[in-house]
Every structure is written in structure tokens, then in C-alpha cells.
PDB file of C-alpha atoms and ligand atoms in Angstrom:
ATOM      1  CA  UNK A   1     -10.997  14.027  24.621  1.00 54.00           C
ATOM      2  CA  UNK A   2     -11.602  17.525  25.926  1.00 56.00           C
ATOM      3  CA  UNK A   3     -11.655  20.547  23.626  1.00 56.00           C
ATOM      4  CA  UNK A   4      -8.113  21.432  22.712  1.00 58.00           C
ATOM      5  CA  UNK A   5      -6.449  24.593  23.997  1.00 66.00           C
ATOM      6  CA  UNK A   6      -4.190  24.718  20.924  1.00 85.00           C
ATOM      7  CA  UNK A   7      -4.121  23.493  17.351  1.00 95.00           C
ATOM      8  CA  UNK A   8      -3.787  19.737  16.904  1.00 98.00           C
ATOM      9  CA  UNK A   9      -0.182  18.884  16.062  1.00 98.00           C
ATOM     10  CA  UNK A  10       0.059  16.405  13.215  1.00 98.00           C
ATOM     11  CA  UNK A  11       2.918  14.269  12.002  1.00 99.00           C
ATOM     12  CA  UNK A  12       2.163  13.036   8.484  1.00 99.00           C
ATOM     13  CA  UNK A  13       3.792   9.863   7.129  1.00 99.00           C
ATOM     14  CA  UNK A  14       3.884   9.536   3.342  1.00 98.00           C
ATOM     15  CA  UNK A  15       5.841   7.438   0.858  1.00 98.00           C
ATOM     16  CA  UNK A  16       4.858   9.032  -2.435  1.00 98.00           C
ATOM     17  CA  UNK A  17       2.718  11.612  -4.174  1.00 98.00           C
ATOM     18  CA  UNK A  18       1.362  13.355  -1.083  1.00 98.00           C
ATOM     19  CA  UNK A  19      -1.965  14.626  -2.390  1.00 98.00           C
ATOM     20  CA  UNK A  20      -3.626  13.907   0.954  1.00 98.00           C
ATOM     21  CA  UNK A  21      -0.839  15.809   2.694  1.00 98.00           C
ATOM     22  CA  UNK A  22      -1.414  18.693   0.291  1.00 98.00           C
ATOM     23  CA  UNK A  23      -5.111  18.728   1.135  1.00 98.00           C
ATOM     24  CA  UNK A  24      -4.188  19.025   4.821  1.00 98.00           C
ATOM     25  CA  UNK A  25      -1.657  21.786   4.178  1.00 98.00           C
ATOM     26  CA  UNK A  26      -4.137  23.711   2.012  1.00 98.00           C
ATOM     27  CA  UNK A  27      -6.926  23.392   4.565  1.00 98.00           C
ATOM     28  CA  UNK A  28      -4.664  24.685   7.324  1.00 98.00           C
ATOM     29  CA  UNK A  29      -3.474  27.545   5.105  1.00 98.00           C
ATOM     30  CA  UNK A  30      -7.023  28.597   4.303  1.00 98.00           C
ATOM     31  CA  UNK A  31      -8.144  28.327   7.912  1.00 97.00           C
ATOM     32  CA  UNK A  32     -10.560  25.436   7.408  1.00 98.00           C
ATOM     33  CA  UNK A  33      -8.639  22.987   9.601  1.00 98.00           C
ATOM     34  CA  UNK A  34      -7.447  23.996  13.041  1.00 97.00           C
ATOM     35  CA  UNK A  35      -4.245  21.991  13.043  1.00 98.00           C
ATOM     36  CA  UNK A  36      -0.551  22.318  12.445  1.00 98.00           C
ATOM     37  CA  UNK A  37       1.692  19.938  10.512  1.00 98.00           C
ATOM     38  CA  UNK A  38       4.643  19.548  12.847  1.00 98.00           C
ATOM     39  CA  UNK A  39       6.553  17.328  10.449  1.00 98.00           C
ATOM     40  CA  UNK A  40       6.333  15.087   7.398  1.00 99.00           C
ATOM     41  CA  UNK A  41       8.243  11.811   7.436  1.00 99.00           C
ATOM     42  CA  UNK A  42       8.952   9.346   4.678  1.00 98.00           C
ATOM     43  CA  UNK A  43      10.800   6.117   4.044  1.00 98.00           C
ATOM     44  CA  UNK A  44      11.361   7.355   0.452  1.00 98.00           C
ATOM     45  CA  UNK A  45      13.820  10.246   0.021  1.00 98.00           C
ATOM     46  CA  UNK A  46      12.361  11.076  -3.402  1.00 98.00           C
ATOM     47  CA  UNK A  47       8.754  11.201  -2.226  1.00 98.00           C
ATOM     48  CA  UNK A  48       6.919  14.174  -3.676  1.00 98.00           C
ATOM     49  CA  UNK A  49       5.266  14.569  -0.293  1.00 98.00           C
ATOM     50  CA  UNK A  50       8.576  15.786   1.152  1.00 98.00           C
ATOM     51  CA  UNK A  51       8.828  18.565  -1.411  1.00 98.00           C
ATOM     52  CA  UNK A  52       5.228  19.570  -0.790  1.00 98.00           C
ATOM     53  CA  UNK A  53       6.062  19.888   2.902  1.00 98.00           C
ATOM     54  CA  UNK A  54       9.179  21.946   2.260  1.00 98.00           C
ATOM     55  CA  UNK A  55       7.277  24.215  -0.133  1.00 98.00           C
ATOM     56  CA  UNK A  56       4.857  24.884   2.715  1.00 98.00           C
ATOM     57  CA  UNK A  57       7.695  25.590   5.131  1.00 98.00           C
ATOM     58  CA  UNK A  58       7.071  22.369   7.036  1.00 98.00           C
ATOM     59  CA  UNK A  59       9.825  20.195   8.507  1.00 98.00           C
ATOM     60  CA  UNK A  60      10.379  17.149   6.253  1.00 98.00           C
ATOM     61  CA  UNK A  61      12.633  14.146   6.753  1.00 98.00           C
ATOM     62  CA  UNK A  62      13.289  10.862   5.013  1.00 98.00           C
ATOM     63  CA  UNK A  63      14.750   7.735   6.523  1.00 98.00           C
ATOM     64  CA  UNK A  64      15.179   4.842   4.096  1.00 98.00           C
ATOM     65  CA  UNK A  65      14.735   1.382   5.583  1.00 97.00           C
ATOM     66  CA  UNK A  66      17.853  -0.050   3.943  1.00 97.00           C
ATOM     67  CA  UNK A  67      20.559  -1.185   6.338  1.00 96.00           C
ATOM     68  CA  UNK A  68      18.350  -1.732   9.349  1.00 98.00           C
ATOM     69  CA  UNK A  69      18.581  -5.272  10.727  1.00 98.00           C
ATOM     70  CA  UNK A  70      14.840  -5.620  11.390  1.00 98.00           C
ATOM     71  CA  UNK A  71      11.470  -3.915  10.995  1.00 98.00           C
ATOM     72  CA  UNK A  72      11.522  -3.080  14.693  1.00 98.00           C
ATOM     73  CA  UNK A  73      14.969  -1.461  14.448  1.00 98.00           C
ATOM     74  CA  UNK A  74      13.826   0.702  11.549  1.00 98.00           C
ATOM     75  CA  UNK A  75      10.570   1.652  13.262  1.00 98.00           C
ATOM     76  CA  UNK A  76      12.435   2.634  16.436  1.00 98.00           C
ATOM     77  CA  UNK A  77      14.715   4.983  14.495  1.00 98.00           C
ATOM     78  CA  UNK A  78      11.899   6.324  12.334  1.00 98.00           C
ATOM     79  CA  UNK A  79       9.473   6.993  15.171  1.00 98.00           C
ATOM     80  CA  UNK A  80      12.193   8.582  17.299  1.00 98.00           C
ATOM     81  CA  UNK A  81      12.253  11.265  14.604  1.00 98.00           C
ATOM     82  CA  UNK A  82       8.480  11.474  14.479  1.00 98.00           C
ATOM     83  CA  UNK A  83       8.235  11.739  18.268  1.00 98.00           C
ATOM     84  CA  UNK A  84      10.805  14.527  18.268  1.00 98.00           C
ATOM     85  CA  UNK A  85       8.189  16.898  16.791  1.00 98.00           C
ATOM     86  CA  UNK A  86       5.765  15.958  19.611  1.00 98.00           C
ATOM     87  CA  UNK A  87       2.699  15.162  17.519  1.00 98.00           C
ATOM     88  CA  UNK A  88      -0.743  14.748  19.048  1.00 98.00           C
ATOM     89  CA  UNK A  89      -1.698  12.565  16.114  1.00 98.00           C
ATOM     90  CA  UNK A  90       0.222  10.603  13.476  1.00 98.00           C
ATOM     91  CA  UNK A  91      -1.526  10.509  10.090  1.00 99.00           C
ATOM     92  CA  UNK A  92      -0.506   7.793   7.648  1.00 98.00           C
ATOM     93  CA  UNK A  93      -1.363   9.261   4.246  1.00 98.00           C
ATOM     94  CA  UNK A  94       0.052   6.901   1.671  1.00 98.00           C
ATOM     95  CA  UNK A  95       2.770   5.531   3.957  1.00 98.00           C
ATOM     96  CA  UNK A  96       3.518   2.258   2.225  1.00 97.00           C
ATOM     97  CA  UNK A  97       5.632   0.479   4.819  1.00 97.00           C
ATOM     98  CA  UNK A  98       4.081  -1.933   7.248  1.00 97.00           C
ATOM     99  CA  UNK A  99       4.658  -0.625  10.765  1.00 98.00           C
ATOM    100  CA  UNK A 100       5.584  -3.325  13.272  1.00 98.00           C
ATOM    101  CA  UNK A 101       3.352  -4.137  16.217  1.00 98.00           C
ATOM    102  CA  UNK A 102       5.504  -2.515  18.943  1.00 98.00           C
ATOM    103  CA  UNK A 103       5.501   0.881  17.222  1.00 98.00           C
ATOM    104  CA  UNK A 104       1.786   0.621  16.514  1.00 98.00           C
ATOM    105  CA  UNK A 105       0.810  -0.517  20.008  1.00 98.00           C
ATOM    106  CA  UNK A 106       2.672   2.430  21.497  1.00 98.00           C
ATOM    107  CA  UNK A 107       0.462   4.797  19.482  1.00 98.00           C
ATOM    108  CA  UNK A 108      -2.962   3.163  19.369  1.00 98.00           C
ATOM    109  CA  UNK A 109      -5.550   5.930  19.494  1.00 98.00           C
ATOM    110  CA  UNK A 110      -3.011   8.434  18.231  1.00 98.00           C
ATOM    111  CA  UNK A 111      -2.405   7.120  14.733  1.00 98.00           C
ATOM    112  CA  UNK A 112      -4.810   7.264  11.765  1.00 98.00           C
ATOM    113  CA  UNK A 113      -4.618   5.804   8.279  1.00 98.00           C
ATOM    114  CA  UNK A 114      -6.501   6.572   5.106  1.00 98.00           C
ATOM    115  CA  UNK A 115      -7.157   3.483   3.024  1.00 98.00           C
ATOM    116  CA  UNK A 116      -8.738   3.488  -0.446  1.00 98.00           C
ATOM    117  CA  UNK A 117     -11.566   1.012   0.096  1.00 98.00           C
ATOM    118  CA  UNK A 118     -14.720   0.562   2.125  1.00 98.00           C
ATOM    119  CA  UNK A 119     -13.088  -1.433   4.920  1.00 98.00           C
ATOM    120  CA  UNK A 120     -13.284  -4.237   5.823  1.00 98.00           C
ATOM    121  CA  UNK A 121     -13.489  -4.876   2.064  1.00 98.00           C
ATOM    122  CA  UNK A 122     -10.259  -4.876   0.046  1.00 98.00           C
ATOM    123  CA  UNK A 123      -7.448  -4.579   2.536  1.00 98.00           C
ATOM    124  CA  UNK A 124      -3.852  -4.356   1.346  1.00 97.00           C
ATOM    125  CA  UNK A 125      -2.627  -3.132  -2.019  1.00 97.00           C
ATOM    126  CA  UNK A 126      -4.265  -2.496  -5.430  1.00 98.00           C
ATOM    127  CA  UNK A 127      -7.639  -1.908  -3.845  1.00 98.00           C
ATOM    128  CA  UNK A 128      -9.167  -0.430  -6.997  1.00 98.00           C
ATOM    129  CA  UNK A 129      -8.127  -3.482  -8.987  1.00 98.00           C
ATOM    130  CA  UNK A 130      -9.561  -5.684  -6.237  1.00 98.00           C
ATOM    131  CA  UNK A 131     -12.867  -3.783  -6.354  1.00 98.00           C
ATOM    132  CA  UNK A 132     -13.127  -4.073 -10.146  1.00 98.00           C
ATOM    133  CA  UNK A 133     -12.300  -7.779 -10.011  1.00 98.00           C
ATOM    134  CA  UNK A 134     -14.994  -8.323  -7.388  1.00 98.00           C
ATOM    135  CA  UNK A 135     -17.554  -6.520  -9.528  1.00 98.00           C
ATOM    136  CA  UNK A 136     -18.863  -4.299  -6.725  1.00 98.00           C
ATOM    137  CA  UNK A 137     -21.133  -1.380  -7.578  1.00 98.00           C
ATOM    138  CA  UNK A 138     -19.764   0.806  -4.828  1.00 98.00           C
ATOM    139  CA  UNK A 139     -16.229   1.527  -3.664  1.00 98.00           C
ATOM    140  CA  UNK A 140     -14.693   4.278  -1.574  1.00 98.00           C
ATOM    141  CA  UNK A 141     -12.243   5.113   1.171  1.00 99.00           C
ATOM    142  CA  UNK A 142     -11.958   4.743   4.928  1.00 99.00           C
ATOM    143  CA  UNK A 143     -10.214   6.634   7.710  1.00 99.00           C
ATOM    144  CA  UNK A 144      -9.362   4.285  10.549  1.00 98.00           C
ATOM    145  CA  UNK A 145      -7.304   4.097  13.695  1.00 98.00           C
ATOM    146  CA  UNK A 146      -4.179   2.018  13.222  1.00 98.00           C
ATOM    147  CA  UNK A 147      -3.840  -1.203  15.203  1.00 98.00           C
ATOM    148  CA  UNK A 148      -1.465  -4.121  14.597  1.00 97.00           C
ATOM    149  CA  UNK A 149      -4.212  -5.729  12.488  1.00 97.00           C
ATOM    150  CA  UNK A 150      -3.168  -4.411   9.049  1.00 97.00           C
ATOM    151  CA  UNK A 151      -5.966  -2.219   7.590  1.00 97.00           C
ATOM    152  CA  UNK A 152      -8.168  -3.737  10.283  1.00 98.00           C
ATOM    153  CA  UNK A 153      -8.278  -1.011  12.922  1.00 98.00           C
ATOM    154  CA  UNK A 154     -11.527   0.669  14.032  1.00 98.00           C
ATOM    155  CA  UNK A 155     -13.024   2.765  11.238  1.00 98.00           C
ATOM    156  CA  UNK A 156     -13.980   6.355  12.028  1.00 99.00           C
ATOM    157  CA  UNK A 157     -15.372   7.483   8.692  1.00 99.00           C
ATOM    158  CA  UNK A 158     -15.938   6.474   5.097  1.00 98.00           C
ATOM    159  CA  UNK A 159     -16.864   7.932   1.754  1.00 98.00           C
ATOM    160  CA  UNK A 160     -18.760   5.975  -0.907  1.00 98.00           C
ATOM    161  CA  UNK A 161     -18.096   6.296  -4.608  1.00 98.00           C
ATOM    162  CA  UNK A 162     -19.958   4.565  -7.451  1.00 98.00           C
ATOM    163  CA  UNK A 163     -18.171   2.120  -9.724  1.00 98.00           C
ATOM    164  CA  UNK A 164     -19.241   3.029 -13.250  1.00 98.00           C
ATOM    165  CA  UNK A 165     -19.521   0.891 -16.359  1.00 96.00           C
ATOM    166  CA  UNK A 166     -16.273   1.067 -18.281  1.00 97.00           C
ATOM    167  CA  UNK A 167     -14.169   2.015 -15.264  1.00 98.00           C
ATOM    168  CA  UNK A 168     -10.566   0.954 -15.320  1.00 98.00           C
ATOM    169  CA  UNK A 169      -8.245   1.059 -12.339  1.00 98.00           C
ATOM    170  CA  UNK A 170      -7.045   4.594 -13.087  1.00 98.00           C
ATOM    171  CA  UNK A 171     -10.522   6.051 -13.543  1.00 98.00           C
ATOM    172  CA  UNK A 172     -11.796   4.466 -10.349  1.00 98.00           C
ATOM    173  CA  UNK A 173      -8.697   5.492  -8.396  1.00 98.00           C
ATOM    174  CA  UNK A 174      -9.110   9.101  -9.514  1.00 98.00           C
ATOM    175  CA  UNK A 175     -12.785   9.164  -8.490  1.00 98.00           C
ATOM    176  CA  UNK A 176     -11.935   7.758  -5.064  1.00 98.00           C
ATOM    177  CA  UNK A 177      -8.938  10.045  -4.521  1.00 98.00           C
ATOM    178  CA  UNK A 178     -11.035  13.141  -5.197  1.00 98.00           C
ATOM    179  CA  UNK A 179     -13.261  12.112  -2.301  1.00 98.00           C
ATOM    180  CA  UNK A 180     -10.424  10.950  -0.024  1.00 98.00           C
ATOM    181  CA  UNK A 181      -9.281  14.499   0.518  1.00 98.00           C
ATOM    182  CA  UNK A 182     -12.576  15.868   1.911  1.00 98.00           C
ATOM    183  CA  UNK A 183     -13.003  12.651   3.907  1.00 98.00           C
ATOM    184  CA  UNK A 184      -9.633  13.006   5.599  1.00 98.00           C
ATOM    185  CA  UNK A 185     -10.219  16.690   6.308  1.00 98.00           C
ATOM    186  CA  UNK A 186     -13.659  16.084   7.789  1.00 98.00           C
ATOM    187  CA  UNK A 187     -12.226  13.353  10.023  1.00 98.00           C
ATOM    188  CA  UNK A 188      -9.342  15.556  11.124  1.00 98.00           C
ATOM    189  CA  UNK A 189     -11.750  18.399  11.952  1.00 98.00           C
ATOM    190  CA  UNK A 190     -13.532  16.089  14.379  1.00 98.00           C
ATOM    191  CA  UNK A 191     -10.230  15.145  15.983  1.00 98.00           C
ATOM    192  CA  UNK A 192      -9.064  18.764  16.065  1.00 98.00           C
ATOM    193  CA  UNK A 193     -12.290  19.631  17.854  1.00 97.00           C
ATOM    194  CA  UNK A 194     -11.559  17.018  20.496  1.00 97.00           C
ATOM    195  CA  UNK A 195     -14.708  15.116  19.524  1.00 98.00           C
ATOM    196  CA  UNK A 196     -13.195  11.707  18.765  1.00 98.00           C
ATOM    197  CA  UNK A 197     -11.410   9.245  20.999  1.00 97.00           C
ATOM    198  CA  UNK A 198     -10.536   5.564  20.842  1.00 98.00           C
ATOM    199  CA  UNK A 199     -11.478   3.764  24.047  1.00 97.00           C
ATOM    200  CA  UNK A 200     -10.812   0.052  24.369  1.00 96.00           C
ATOM    201  CA  UNK A 201     -10.408  -0.012  20.603  1.00 96.00           C
ATOM    202  CA  UNK A 202     -13.879   1.423  20.026  1.00 98.00           C
ATOM    203  CA  UNK A 203     -14.269   4.778  18.282  1.00 98.00           C
ATOM    204  CA  UNK A 204     -16.175   7.266  20.437  1.00 98.00           C
ATOM    205  CA  UNK A 205     -17.742  10.432  19.079  1.00 98.00           C
ATOM    206  CA  UNK A 206     -18.780  13.090  21.581  1.00 98.00           C
ATOM    207  CA  UNK A 207     -18.316  10.511  24.334  1.00 98.00           C
ATOM    208  CA  UNK A 208     -20.580   7.819  22.845  1.00 98.00           C
ATOM    209  CA  UNK A 209     -19.452   4.675  21.026  1.00 98.00           C
ATOM    210  CA  UNK A 210     -19.832   4.875  17.281  1.00 98.00           C
ATOM    211  CA  UNK A 211     -22.022   2.016  16.062  1.00 96.00           C
ATOM    212  CA  UNK A 212     -20.994   2.438  12.430  1.00 98.00           C
ATOM    213  CA  UNK A 213     -18.445   4.509  10.555  1.00 98.00           C
ATOM    214  CA  UNK A 214     -19.534   8.067   9.800  1.00 98.00           C
ATOM    215  CA  UNK A 215     -20.470   8.562   6.144  1.00 98.00           C
ATOM    216  CA  UNK A 216     -19.291  11.615   4.253  1.00 98.00           C
ATOM    217  CA  UNK A 217     -22.136  13.341   2.417  1.00 98.00           C
ATOM    218  CA  UNK A 218     -22.051  15.149  -0.922  1.00 97.00           C
ATOM    219  CA  UNK A 219     -21.564  18.473   0.867  1.00 97.00           C
ATOM    220  CA  UNK A 220     -18.514  17.090   2.673  1.00 97.00           C
ATOM    221  CA  UNK A 221     -20.141  16.831   6.075  1.00 96.00           C
ATOM    222  CA  UNK A 222     -21.086  13.668   7.936  1.00 97.00           C
ATOM    223  CA  UNK A 223     -24.547  12.136   7.800  1.00 85.00           C
TER     224      UNK A 223
HETATM  225  C1  LIG B 301      -4.207   7.184  -1.177  1.00 67.44           C
HETATM  226  O1  LIG B 301      -5.035   6.521  -2.076  1.00 67.44           O
HETATM  227  C2  LIG B 301      -4.378   6.641   0.218  1.00 67.44           C
HETATM  228  O2  LIG B 301      -5.681   6.265   0.500  1.00 67.44           O
HETATM  229  C3  LIG B 301      -3.484   5.432   0.186  1.00 67.44           C
HETATM  230  O3  LIG B 301      -2.374   5.836  -0.557  1.00 67.44           O
HETATM  231  C4  LIG B 301      -2.746   6.878  -1.443  1.00 67.44           C
HETATM  232  C5  LIG B 301      -1.875   8.048  -1.151  1.00 67.44           C
HETATM  233  O4  LIG B 301      -2.068   9.098  -2.055  1.00 67.44           O
HETATM  234  N1  LIG B 301      -3.191   4.972   1.521  1.00 67.44           N
HETATM  235  P1  LIG B 301      -1.334  10.467  -1.823  1.00 67.44           P
HETATM  236  O5  LIG B 301       0.160  10.148  -1.619  1.00 67.44           O
HETATM  237  O6  LIG B 301      -1.918  11.122  -0.606  1.00 67.44           O
HETATM  238  O7  LIG B 301      -1.555  11.271  -3.066  1.00 67.44           O
END
């Protein structure tokens, strides 16, 4: 990807709280992320993410999945709206619906997801509960390109968080979430700088294949 002549246009998909969206909006507002949120899209009309977008003066739309005859029919209608804002990159930030393979395949390399685990560990839902049940000493979050393999797409970057004695699901989730925001922003800065591309389903950084996911450091850069 060559250096971009203009700010990276993002479409953000969110089903709920929207704290990752807020981190993006705040970073853009303070000039620490050279991007623009072209629209926020949800399957949940009551999602707090939509209000966060509107408060920031960003286009926000909801399309509930009820009434559509199939996943593909819903995705076609939903992504027609997303495409209308002409995003360079679609960011799934707490978008809780599974996206069908046709809609994903059409966007491979142009769609990212943030997932609250150190992928490939703990795919799917309730990742913090899964981590506690497995007794791991370390947990975290991953930013990955979306492919039809659910939570299985190529990982760009991760952040590691300790699991502490006495942690419950809420405590661990809060510790991870606090680090998700800088992780997502650091990943988006690389994309905004034109430094990351997916080629043949392999993440490339500065033109070279990435052997392992980048690791966010304590000062919010990559090791
Ligand atoms: C985050 O934990 C994200 O990793 C996961 O869903 C959650 C969304 O949180 N995919 P928020 O809506 O951004 O606050």
C-alpha cells in the first residue's frame, strides 16, 4: 500500500457499547490518528455506539436483521449502506453478528476485527470466561483481518495482559479493554500510514511478510 494522499476513511461496525469506536473518534479529534470515520453501522438500533457517533457529528445508521430471509440477504442490505460511505477500511469493533462468507470475501484485506483474546486462543464469545476456565497466566486482545474463518483471519497485532489471582470475568475484561483501545489505535495508525497490506492472506508490514503478530508495548508502540 502506498502512502495515502488523504485520511483513511473508516466505516465502523458496532453492536453495543462502542468504547473502541470512542477511542477512534477521540484519537481523530485530538489529531493522533490520521483518519476519518465516514460512518458507523449497527444491527442494534439501541447501540450506544450509534449515539457516540452522532455526538461526534458522524453519520450513524442501524439496520436490524429481523425480517431478512437469510444471512446473505441481510449482509447485502447492510453492506450496501456501508459501501455508500466509500470506506477504505471496515473496522468491526464489537460487531456481534456473524458476517456471511460472500460479504467477507468481497472485503478481504479491507476489513479488520478486534477480538478480546490472544488469537488463535479463545475464539468466539465469552473469551474472558474461557481464559479463566483454562487457567492461563496471560490473556489479551488481537487485531486481525477478517476472513470467512470466524476469528481465524491473519493477525496484525496483539496486546498481552496478565491474569491476576482473584480475577473474575469483569475484572479481567476491564483490564483487557483498557489495552484494546491503544492496540486498535496503533494498528490503525499503521494502516493510515499505508504501511500494512494483506497479500495472499499474509499480513505485510512495509512490504515484508509479518512472521508474527506485532506486540503492543507498555508505551503503546510496537516492539
Ligand atoms: C470488545 O471487547 C471487542 O474486542 C469485542 O467486543 C467488545 C466491544 O467493546 N469484539 P466496545 O463496544 O468497543 O466497548
